[in-house]
CSV table of C-alpha atoms and ligand atoms in Angstrom, one decimal:
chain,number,residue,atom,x,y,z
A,7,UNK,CA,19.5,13.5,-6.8
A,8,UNK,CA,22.7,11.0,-7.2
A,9,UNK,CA,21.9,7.5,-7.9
A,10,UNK,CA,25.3,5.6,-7.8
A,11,UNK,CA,24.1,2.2,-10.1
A,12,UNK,CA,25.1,-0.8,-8.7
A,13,UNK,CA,25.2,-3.9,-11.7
A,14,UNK,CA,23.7,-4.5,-14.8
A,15,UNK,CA,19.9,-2.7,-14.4
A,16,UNK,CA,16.9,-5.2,-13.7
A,17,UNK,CA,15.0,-5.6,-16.7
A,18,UNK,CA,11.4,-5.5,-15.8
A,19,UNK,CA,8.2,-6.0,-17.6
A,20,UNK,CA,4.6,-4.1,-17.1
A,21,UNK,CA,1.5,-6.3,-17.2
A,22,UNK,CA,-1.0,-3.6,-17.0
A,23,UNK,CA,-0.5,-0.1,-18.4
A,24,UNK,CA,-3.3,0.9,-16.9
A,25,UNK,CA,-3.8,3.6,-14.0
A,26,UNK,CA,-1.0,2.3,-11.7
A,27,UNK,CA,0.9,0.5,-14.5
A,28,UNK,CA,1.8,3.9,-16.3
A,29,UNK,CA,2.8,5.1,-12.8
A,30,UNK,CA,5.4,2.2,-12.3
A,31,UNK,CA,6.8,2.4,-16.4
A,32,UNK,CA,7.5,6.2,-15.2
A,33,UNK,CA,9.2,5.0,-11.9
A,34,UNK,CA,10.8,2.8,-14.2
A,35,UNK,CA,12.0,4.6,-16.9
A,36,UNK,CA,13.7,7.3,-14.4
A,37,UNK,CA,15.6,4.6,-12.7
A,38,UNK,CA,19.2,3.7,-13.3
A,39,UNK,CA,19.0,0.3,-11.6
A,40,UNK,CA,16.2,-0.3,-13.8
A,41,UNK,CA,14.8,-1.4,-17.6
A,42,UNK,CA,11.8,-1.6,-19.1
A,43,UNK,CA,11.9,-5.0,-20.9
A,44,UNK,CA,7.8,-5.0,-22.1
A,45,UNK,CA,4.0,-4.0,-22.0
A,46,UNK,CA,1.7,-6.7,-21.4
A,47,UNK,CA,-1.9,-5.7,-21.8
A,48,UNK,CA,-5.2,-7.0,-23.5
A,49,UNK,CA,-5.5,-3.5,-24.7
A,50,UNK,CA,-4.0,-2.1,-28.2
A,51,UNK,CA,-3.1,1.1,-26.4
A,52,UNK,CA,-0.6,-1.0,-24.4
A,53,UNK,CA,1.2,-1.8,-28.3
A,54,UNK,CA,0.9,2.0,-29.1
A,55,UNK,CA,3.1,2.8,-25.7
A,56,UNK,CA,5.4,-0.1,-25.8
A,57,UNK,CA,6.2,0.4,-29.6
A,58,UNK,CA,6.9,4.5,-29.0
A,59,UNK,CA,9.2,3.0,-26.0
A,60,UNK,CA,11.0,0.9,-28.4
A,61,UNK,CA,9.9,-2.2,-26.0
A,62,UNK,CA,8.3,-5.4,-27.4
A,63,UNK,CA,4.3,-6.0,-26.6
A,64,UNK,CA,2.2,-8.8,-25.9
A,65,UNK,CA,-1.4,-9.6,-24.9
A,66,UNK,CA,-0.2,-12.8,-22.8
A,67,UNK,CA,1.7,-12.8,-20.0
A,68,UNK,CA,3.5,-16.3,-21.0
A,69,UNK,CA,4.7,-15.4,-24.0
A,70,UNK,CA,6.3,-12.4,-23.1
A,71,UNK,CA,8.1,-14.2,-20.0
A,72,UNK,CA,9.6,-16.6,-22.7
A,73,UNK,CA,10.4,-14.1,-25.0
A,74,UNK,CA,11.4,-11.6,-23.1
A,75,UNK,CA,12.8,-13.3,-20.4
A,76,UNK,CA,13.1,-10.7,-17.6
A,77,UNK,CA,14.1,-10.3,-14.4
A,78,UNK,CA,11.3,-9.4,-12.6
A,79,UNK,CA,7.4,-8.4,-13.6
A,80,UNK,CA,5.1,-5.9,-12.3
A,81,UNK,CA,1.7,-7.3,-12.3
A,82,UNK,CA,-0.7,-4.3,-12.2
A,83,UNK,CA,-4.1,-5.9,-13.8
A,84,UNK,CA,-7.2,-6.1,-12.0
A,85,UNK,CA,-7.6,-7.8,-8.9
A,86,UNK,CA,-9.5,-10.6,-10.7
A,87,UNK,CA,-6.4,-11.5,-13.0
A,88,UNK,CA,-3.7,-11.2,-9.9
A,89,UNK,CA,-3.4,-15.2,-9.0
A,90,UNK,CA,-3.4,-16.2,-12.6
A,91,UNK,CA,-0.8,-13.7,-13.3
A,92,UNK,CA,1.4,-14.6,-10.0
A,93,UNK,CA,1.2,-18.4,-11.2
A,94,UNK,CA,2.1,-17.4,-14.4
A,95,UNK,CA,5.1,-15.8,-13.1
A,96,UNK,CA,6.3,-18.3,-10.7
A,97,UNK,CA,6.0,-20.9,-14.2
A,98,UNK,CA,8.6,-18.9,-15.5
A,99,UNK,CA,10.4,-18.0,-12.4
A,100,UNK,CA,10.1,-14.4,-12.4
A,101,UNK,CA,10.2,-12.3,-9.7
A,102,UNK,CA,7.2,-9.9,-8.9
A,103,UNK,CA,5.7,-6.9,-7.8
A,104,UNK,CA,2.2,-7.9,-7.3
A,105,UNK,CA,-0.2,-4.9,-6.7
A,106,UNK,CA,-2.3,-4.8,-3.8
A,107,UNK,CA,-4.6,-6.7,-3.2
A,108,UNK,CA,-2.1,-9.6,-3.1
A,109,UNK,CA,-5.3,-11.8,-4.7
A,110,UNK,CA,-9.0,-11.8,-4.6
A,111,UNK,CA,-9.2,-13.8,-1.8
A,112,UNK,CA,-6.4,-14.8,1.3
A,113,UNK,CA,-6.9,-18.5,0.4
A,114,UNK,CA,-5.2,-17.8,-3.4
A,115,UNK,CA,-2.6,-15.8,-1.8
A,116,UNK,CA,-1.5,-18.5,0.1
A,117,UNK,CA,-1.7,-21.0,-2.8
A,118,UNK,CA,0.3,-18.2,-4.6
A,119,UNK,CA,3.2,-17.8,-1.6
A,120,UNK,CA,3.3,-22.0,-1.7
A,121,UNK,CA,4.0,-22.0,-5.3
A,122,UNK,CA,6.6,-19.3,-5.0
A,123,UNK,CA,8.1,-20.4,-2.1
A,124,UNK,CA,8.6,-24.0,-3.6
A,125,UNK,CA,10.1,-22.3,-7.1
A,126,UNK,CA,12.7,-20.2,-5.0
A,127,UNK,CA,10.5,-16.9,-6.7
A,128,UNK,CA,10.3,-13.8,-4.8
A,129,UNK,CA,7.0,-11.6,-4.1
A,130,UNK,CA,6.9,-8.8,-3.3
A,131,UNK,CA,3.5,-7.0,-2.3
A,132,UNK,CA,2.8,-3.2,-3.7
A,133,UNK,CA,1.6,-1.7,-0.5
A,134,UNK,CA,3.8,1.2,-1.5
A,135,UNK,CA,3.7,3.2,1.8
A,136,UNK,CA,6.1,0.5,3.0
A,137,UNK,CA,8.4,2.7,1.2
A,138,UNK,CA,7.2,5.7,2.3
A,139,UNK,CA,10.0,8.1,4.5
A,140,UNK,CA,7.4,9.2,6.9
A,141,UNK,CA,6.3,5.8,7.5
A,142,UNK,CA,9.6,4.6,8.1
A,143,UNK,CA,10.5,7.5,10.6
A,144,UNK,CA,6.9,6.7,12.3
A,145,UNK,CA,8.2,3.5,13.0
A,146,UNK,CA,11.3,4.3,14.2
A,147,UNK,CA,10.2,6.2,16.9
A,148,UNK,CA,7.9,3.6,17.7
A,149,UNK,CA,10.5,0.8,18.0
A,150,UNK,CA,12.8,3.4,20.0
A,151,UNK,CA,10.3,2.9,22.8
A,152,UNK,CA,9.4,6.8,23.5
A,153,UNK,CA,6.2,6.3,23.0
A,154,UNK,CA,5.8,3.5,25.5
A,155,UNK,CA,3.9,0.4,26.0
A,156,UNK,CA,0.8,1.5,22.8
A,157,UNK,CA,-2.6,1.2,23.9
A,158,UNK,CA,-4.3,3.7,21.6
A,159,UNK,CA,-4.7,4.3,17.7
A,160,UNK,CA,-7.2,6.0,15.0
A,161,UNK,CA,-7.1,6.6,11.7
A,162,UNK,CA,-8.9,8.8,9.4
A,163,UNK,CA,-9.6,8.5,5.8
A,164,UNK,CA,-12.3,10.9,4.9
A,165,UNK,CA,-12.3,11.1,1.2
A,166,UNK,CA,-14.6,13.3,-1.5
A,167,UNK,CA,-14.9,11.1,-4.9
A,168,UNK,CA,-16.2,12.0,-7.8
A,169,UNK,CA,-19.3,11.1,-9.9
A,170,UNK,CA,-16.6,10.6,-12.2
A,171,UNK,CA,-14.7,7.8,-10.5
A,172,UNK,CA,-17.9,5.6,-10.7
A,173,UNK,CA,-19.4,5.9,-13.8
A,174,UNK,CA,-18.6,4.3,-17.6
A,175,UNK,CA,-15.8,2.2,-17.6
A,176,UNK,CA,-15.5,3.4,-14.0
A,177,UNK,CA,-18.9,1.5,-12.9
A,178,UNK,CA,-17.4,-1.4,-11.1
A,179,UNK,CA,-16.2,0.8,-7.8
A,180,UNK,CA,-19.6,0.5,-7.5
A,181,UNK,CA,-20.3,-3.2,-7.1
A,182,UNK,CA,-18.4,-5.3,-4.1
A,183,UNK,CA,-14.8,-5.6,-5.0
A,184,UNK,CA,-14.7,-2.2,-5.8
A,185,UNK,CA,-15.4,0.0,-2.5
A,186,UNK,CA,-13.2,2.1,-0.6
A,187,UNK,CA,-12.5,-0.7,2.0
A,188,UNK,CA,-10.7,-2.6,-0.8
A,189,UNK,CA,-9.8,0.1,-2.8
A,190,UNK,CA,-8.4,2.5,0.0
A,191,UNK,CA,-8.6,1.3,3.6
A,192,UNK,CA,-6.8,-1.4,2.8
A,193,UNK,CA,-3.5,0.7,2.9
A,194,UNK,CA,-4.2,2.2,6.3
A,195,UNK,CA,-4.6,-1.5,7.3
A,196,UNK,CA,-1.5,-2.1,6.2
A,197,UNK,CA,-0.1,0.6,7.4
A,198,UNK,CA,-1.1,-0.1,11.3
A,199,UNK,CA,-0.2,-3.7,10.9
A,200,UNK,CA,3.3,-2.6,9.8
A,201,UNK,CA,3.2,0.3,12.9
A,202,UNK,CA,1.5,-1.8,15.6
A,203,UNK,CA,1.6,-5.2,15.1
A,204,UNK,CA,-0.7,-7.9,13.7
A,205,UNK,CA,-4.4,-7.8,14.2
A,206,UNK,CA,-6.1,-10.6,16.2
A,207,UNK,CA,-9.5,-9.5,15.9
A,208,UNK,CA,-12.6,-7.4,13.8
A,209,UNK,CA,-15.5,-5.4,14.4
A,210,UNK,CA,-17.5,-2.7,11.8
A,211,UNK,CA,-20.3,-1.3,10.9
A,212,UNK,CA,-20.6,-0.1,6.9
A,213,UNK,CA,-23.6,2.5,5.5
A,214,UNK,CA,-23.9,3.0,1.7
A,215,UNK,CA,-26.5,5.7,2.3
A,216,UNK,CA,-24.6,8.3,0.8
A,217,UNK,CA,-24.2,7.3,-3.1
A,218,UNK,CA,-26.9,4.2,-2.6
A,219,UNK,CA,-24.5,2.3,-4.5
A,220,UNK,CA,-24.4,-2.3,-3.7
A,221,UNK,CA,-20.8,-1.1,-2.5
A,222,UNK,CA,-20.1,0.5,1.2
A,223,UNK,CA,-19.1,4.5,1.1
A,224,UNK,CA,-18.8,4.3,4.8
A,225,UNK,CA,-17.4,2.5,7.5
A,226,UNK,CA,-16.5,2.8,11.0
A,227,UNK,CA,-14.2,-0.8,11.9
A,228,UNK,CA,-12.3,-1.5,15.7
A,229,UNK,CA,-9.4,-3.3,15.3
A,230,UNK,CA,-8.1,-5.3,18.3
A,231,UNK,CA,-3.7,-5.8,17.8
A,232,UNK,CA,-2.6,-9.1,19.3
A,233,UNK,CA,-0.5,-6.4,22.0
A,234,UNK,CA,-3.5,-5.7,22.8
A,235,UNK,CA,-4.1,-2.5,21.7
A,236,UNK,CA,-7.2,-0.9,20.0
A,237,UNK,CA,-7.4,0.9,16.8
A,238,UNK,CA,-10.7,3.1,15.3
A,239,UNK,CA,-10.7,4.0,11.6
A,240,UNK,CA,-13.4,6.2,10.1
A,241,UNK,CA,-13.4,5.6,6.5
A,242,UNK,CA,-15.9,7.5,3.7
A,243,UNK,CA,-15.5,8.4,0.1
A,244,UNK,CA,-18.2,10.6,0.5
A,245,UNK,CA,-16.8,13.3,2.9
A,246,UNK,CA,-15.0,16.3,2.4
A,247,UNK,CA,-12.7,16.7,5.1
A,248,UNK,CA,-8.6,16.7,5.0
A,249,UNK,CA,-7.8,14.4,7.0
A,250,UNK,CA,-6.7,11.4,4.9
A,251,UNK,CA,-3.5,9.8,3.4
A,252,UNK,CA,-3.9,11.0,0.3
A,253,UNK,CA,-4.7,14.3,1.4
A,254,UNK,CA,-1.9,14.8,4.4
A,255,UNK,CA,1.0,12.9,2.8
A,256,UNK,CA,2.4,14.9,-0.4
A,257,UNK,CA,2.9,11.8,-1.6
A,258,UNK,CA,0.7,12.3,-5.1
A,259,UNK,CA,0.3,15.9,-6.4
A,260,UNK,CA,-3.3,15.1,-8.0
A,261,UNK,CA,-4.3,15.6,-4.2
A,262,UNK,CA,-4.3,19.0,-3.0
A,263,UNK,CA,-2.0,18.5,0.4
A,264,UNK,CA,-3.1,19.8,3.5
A,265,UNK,CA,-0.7,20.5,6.7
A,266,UNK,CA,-3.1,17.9,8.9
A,267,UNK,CA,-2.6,14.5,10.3
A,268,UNK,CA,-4.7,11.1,9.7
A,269,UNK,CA,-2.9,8.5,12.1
A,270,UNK,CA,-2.5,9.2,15.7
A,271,UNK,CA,-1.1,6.8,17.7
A,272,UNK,CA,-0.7,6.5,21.6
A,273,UNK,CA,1.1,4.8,24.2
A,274,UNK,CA,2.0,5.2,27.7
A,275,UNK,CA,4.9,7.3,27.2
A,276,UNK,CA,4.0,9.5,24.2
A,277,UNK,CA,1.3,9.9,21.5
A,278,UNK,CA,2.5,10.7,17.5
A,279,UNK,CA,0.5,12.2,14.7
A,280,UNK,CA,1.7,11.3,11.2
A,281,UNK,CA,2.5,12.5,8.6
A,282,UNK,CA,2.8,15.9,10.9
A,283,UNK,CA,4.9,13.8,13.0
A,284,UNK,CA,4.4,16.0,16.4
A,285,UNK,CA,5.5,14.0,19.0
A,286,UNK,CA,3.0,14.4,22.5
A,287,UNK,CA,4.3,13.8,25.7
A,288,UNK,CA,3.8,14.9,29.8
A,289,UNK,CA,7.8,14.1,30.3
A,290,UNK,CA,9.4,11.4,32.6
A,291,UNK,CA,6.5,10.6,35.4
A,292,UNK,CA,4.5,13.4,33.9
A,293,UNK,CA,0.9,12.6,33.6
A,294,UNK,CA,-2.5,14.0,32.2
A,295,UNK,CA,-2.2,16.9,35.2
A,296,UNK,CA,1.4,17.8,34.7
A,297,UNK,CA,2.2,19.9,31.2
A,298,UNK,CA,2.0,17.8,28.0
A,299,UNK,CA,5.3,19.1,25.2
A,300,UNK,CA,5.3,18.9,21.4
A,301,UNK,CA,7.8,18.4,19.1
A,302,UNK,CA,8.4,17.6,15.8
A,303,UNK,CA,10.2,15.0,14.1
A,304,UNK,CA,12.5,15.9,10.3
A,305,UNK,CA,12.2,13.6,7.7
A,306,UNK,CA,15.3,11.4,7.3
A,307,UNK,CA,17.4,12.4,4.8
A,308,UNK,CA,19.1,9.1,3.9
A,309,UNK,CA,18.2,5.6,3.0
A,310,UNK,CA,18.8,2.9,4.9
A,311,UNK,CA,21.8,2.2,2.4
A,312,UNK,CA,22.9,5.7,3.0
A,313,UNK,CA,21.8,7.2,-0.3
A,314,UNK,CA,20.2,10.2,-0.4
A,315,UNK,CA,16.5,9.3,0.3
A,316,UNK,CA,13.8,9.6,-2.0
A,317,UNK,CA,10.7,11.0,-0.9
A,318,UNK,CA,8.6,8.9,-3.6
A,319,UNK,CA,7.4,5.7,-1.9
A,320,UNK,CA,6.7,4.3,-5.5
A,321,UNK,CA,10.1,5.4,-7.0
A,322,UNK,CA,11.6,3.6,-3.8
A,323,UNK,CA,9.9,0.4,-4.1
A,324,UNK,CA,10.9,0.0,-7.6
A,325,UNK,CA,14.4,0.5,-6.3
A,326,UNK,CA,13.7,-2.5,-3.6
A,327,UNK,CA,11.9,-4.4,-6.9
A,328,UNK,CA,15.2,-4.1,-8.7
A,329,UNK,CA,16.9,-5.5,-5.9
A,330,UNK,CA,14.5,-8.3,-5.2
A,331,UNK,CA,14.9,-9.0,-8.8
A,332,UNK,CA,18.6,-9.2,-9.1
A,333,UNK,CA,18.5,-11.6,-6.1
A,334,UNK,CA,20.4,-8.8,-3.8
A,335,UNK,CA,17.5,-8.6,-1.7
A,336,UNK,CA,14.4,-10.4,0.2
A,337,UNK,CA,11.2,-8.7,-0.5
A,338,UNK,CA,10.4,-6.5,2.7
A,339,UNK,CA,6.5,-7.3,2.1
A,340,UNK,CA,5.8,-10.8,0.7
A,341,UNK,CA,2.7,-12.7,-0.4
A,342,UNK,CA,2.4,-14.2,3.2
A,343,UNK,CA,2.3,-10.5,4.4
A,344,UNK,CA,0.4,-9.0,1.9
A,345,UNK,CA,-2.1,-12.3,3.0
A,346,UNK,CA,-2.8,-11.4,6.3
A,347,UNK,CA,-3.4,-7.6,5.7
A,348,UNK,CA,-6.1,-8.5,2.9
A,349,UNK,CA,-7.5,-10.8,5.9
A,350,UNK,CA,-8.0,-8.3,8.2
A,351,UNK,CA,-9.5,-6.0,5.5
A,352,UNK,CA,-11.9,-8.9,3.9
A,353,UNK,CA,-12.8,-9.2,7.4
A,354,UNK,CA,-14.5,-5.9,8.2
A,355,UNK,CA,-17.1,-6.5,5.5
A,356,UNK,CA,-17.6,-9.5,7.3
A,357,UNK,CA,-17.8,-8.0,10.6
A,358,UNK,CA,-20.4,-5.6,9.1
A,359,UNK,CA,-22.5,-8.1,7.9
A,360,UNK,CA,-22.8,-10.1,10.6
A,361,UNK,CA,-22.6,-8.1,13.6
A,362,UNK,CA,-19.9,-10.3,15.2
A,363,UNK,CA,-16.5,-9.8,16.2
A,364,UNK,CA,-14.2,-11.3,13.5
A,365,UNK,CA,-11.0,-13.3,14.5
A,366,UNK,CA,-8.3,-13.7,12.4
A,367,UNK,CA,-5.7,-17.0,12.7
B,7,NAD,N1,-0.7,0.8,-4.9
B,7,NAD,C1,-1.7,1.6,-5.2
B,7,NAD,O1,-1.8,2.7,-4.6
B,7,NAD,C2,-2.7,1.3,-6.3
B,7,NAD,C3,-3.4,2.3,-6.9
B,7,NAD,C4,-4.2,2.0,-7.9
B,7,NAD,C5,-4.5,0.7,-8.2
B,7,NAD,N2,-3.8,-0.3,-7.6
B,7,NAD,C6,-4.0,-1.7,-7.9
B,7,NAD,O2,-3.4,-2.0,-9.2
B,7,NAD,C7,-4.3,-2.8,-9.9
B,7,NAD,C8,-4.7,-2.2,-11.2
B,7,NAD,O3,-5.5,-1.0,-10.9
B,7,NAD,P1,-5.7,0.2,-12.0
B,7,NAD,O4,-6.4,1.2,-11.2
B,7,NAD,O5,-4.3,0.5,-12.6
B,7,NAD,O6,-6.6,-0.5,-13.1
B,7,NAD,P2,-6.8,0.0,-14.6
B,7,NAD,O7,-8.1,-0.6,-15.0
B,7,NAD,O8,-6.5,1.4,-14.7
B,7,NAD,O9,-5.6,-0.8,-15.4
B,7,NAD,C9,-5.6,-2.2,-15.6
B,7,NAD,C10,-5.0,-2.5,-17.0
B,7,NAD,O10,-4.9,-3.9,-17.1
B,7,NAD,C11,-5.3,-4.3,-18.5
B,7,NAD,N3,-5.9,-5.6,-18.4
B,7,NAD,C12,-7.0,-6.0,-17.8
B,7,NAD,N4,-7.1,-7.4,-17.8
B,7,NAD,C13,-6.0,-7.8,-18.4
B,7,NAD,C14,-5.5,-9.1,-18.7
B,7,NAD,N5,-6.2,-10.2,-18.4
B,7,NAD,N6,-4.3,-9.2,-19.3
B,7,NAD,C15,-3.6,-8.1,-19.6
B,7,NAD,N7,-4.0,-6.8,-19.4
B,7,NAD,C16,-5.2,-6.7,-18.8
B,7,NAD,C17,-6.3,-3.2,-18.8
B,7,NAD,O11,-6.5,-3.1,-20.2
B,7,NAD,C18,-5.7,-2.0,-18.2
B,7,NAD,O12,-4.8,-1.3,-19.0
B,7,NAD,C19,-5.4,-3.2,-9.0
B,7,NAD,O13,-5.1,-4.4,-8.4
B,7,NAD,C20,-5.5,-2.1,-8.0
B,7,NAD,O14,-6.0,-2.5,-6.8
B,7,NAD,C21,-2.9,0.0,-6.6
């Protein structure tokens, strides 16, 4: 693939070399526009990668911004350490990639977009499907009007986890803060939002009957878009099934892909299921008694820049990052943003505990 370089590379520090940390420093490493400047991490195996990488380490964020002095940060810790970090960065007037969830709570992540709003620092928000080609071409054809006024929408994320993924060091996906509504339906949250619109209002059910965890492994949740359409999304970490992101995408090869869809999304002109991108419709005036078509849609081949496009949606937000960064850019997902999708997804488990319809300001 040809990636023409466009300025001095952002130089960009880790804080987190954990799961999706070493997952960005790879992203990083491989691009031109990019440099890894430092590890941050509270743990020594951070020192051992950053001193093989020839990169300097630290266990404190602050020091490392002053030493350092980068361009931008990735802030990959736990959720817990997210507004402290953000702050931290906005001190030293850094710009970030915060992880999703933007912050523990929608209250800090507005405190955080005030404080980096005021400094002039940009954020932007890791939901990394943002990024993603197929998502991009979904909403294309969405804003191209062929599917109509949308009225109808579901989403499936049927996943199978392993004991594995809960126990040891593991043991907090078990405990609230660490179910699959956080962990994972928060992406196909942010994926409607960014599809249909914002959300105006909550309702859900959750069951933990199948692992008897404190944590949900199911939910069923009705989302109500402010364009008034309505959205169903079946969520379980303890069903086997492809139909799923993770398992439809090809986006990560530790998921065995599948040729299904998870999203299907209708209007009054046309229906589309991603990521198998078949496009449903009865033709002009047609209607459920007249013959319904398919076709599919091809991937785009460019970016919006008109390099060659990268099918990675990580390796292409780290371009954006080094961008956003360098200042040539506005973050296309900001704290604000990221804010509003970790409301809606806060609110289910408040939907599910009190029966009521949430709705969000
Ligand atoms: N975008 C995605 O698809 C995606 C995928 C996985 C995780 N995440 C998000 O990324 C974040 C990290 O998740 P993970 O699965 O990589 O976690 P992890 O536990 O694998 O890694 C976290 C790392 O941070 C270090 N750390 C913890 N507290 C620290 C502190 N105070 N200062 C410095 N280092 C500290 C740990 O030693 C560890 O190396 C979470 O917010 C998670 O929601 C996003």
């Amino acid at each position: 693939m040809t990636k023409e370089r466009s300025g001095a590379p952002a130089r960009i520090v880790v804080a987190g070399a954990g799961l999706i940390g070493q997952a960005h420093i790879e992203r990083i490493l491989r691009e031109p526009e990019a440099r890894l400047a430092g590890i941050v991490d509270i743990d020594e195996k951070g020192a051992a990668q950053a001193s093989a990488l020839g990169v300097p380490f630290s266990k404190d964020i602050d020091a490392m911004m002053e030493n350092a002095r980068p361009d931008g940060i990735v802030i990959a810790l736990p959720n817990q350490a997210h507004f402290a970090a953000g702050m931290a960065a906005v001190h030293a007037r850094v710009a970030m990639l915060m992880e999703k969830p933007v912050c523990e709570t929608a209250e800090q992540a507005l405190e955080l977009a005030e404080a980096a709003e005021r400094a002039g620092v940009p954020v932007l928000v890791g939901h990394h499907r943002r990024h993603s080609p197929i998502i991009q071409r979904a909403k294309e054809m969405l804003a191209s009007g062929r599917l109509g006024r949308i009225t109808a929408v579901n989403a499936l994320c049927w996943l199978l986890k392993p004991p594995a993924y809960f126990e040891g060091r593991n043991s907090w996906r078990r405990e609230p803060g660490g179910g699959p509504v956080i962990i994972n339906l928060i992406h196909a949250i942010d994926d409607l939002r960014n599809l249909c619109g914002d959300i105006a209002t909550v309702q859900a059910m959750t069951s933990n009957q199948a692992r008897g965890f404190p944590v949900e492994d199911t939910a069923g949740v009705i989302l109500g878009f402010r364009n008034g359409a309505i959205g169903t999304l079946a969520l379980s970490d303890a069903a086997a099934g492809p139909w799923s992101w993770e398992l439809t995408a090809g986006e990560n090869r530790a998921y065995p892909r599948t040729t299904e869809s998870c999203y299907y999304i209708a209007g009054s002109a046309g229906a589309l299921s991603i990521p198998r991108m078949e496009f449903w419709h009865h033709g002009a005036h047609g209607h459920w008694w007249t013959p319904i078509h398919t076709e599919r849609s091809s991937m785009p081949d460019q970016d919006a820049n008109g390099r060659e496009a990268d099918q990675d949606p990580l390796a292409n937000q780290m371009r954006h990052f080094c961008d956003v960064a360098r200042g040539k850019a506005q973050p296309i997902l900001d704290t604000r943003d990221g804010a509003q999708t970790l409301q809606a997804t806060l609110a289910i488990h408040e939907a599910a505990r009190t029966g009521e319809v949430v709705r969000l300001g």
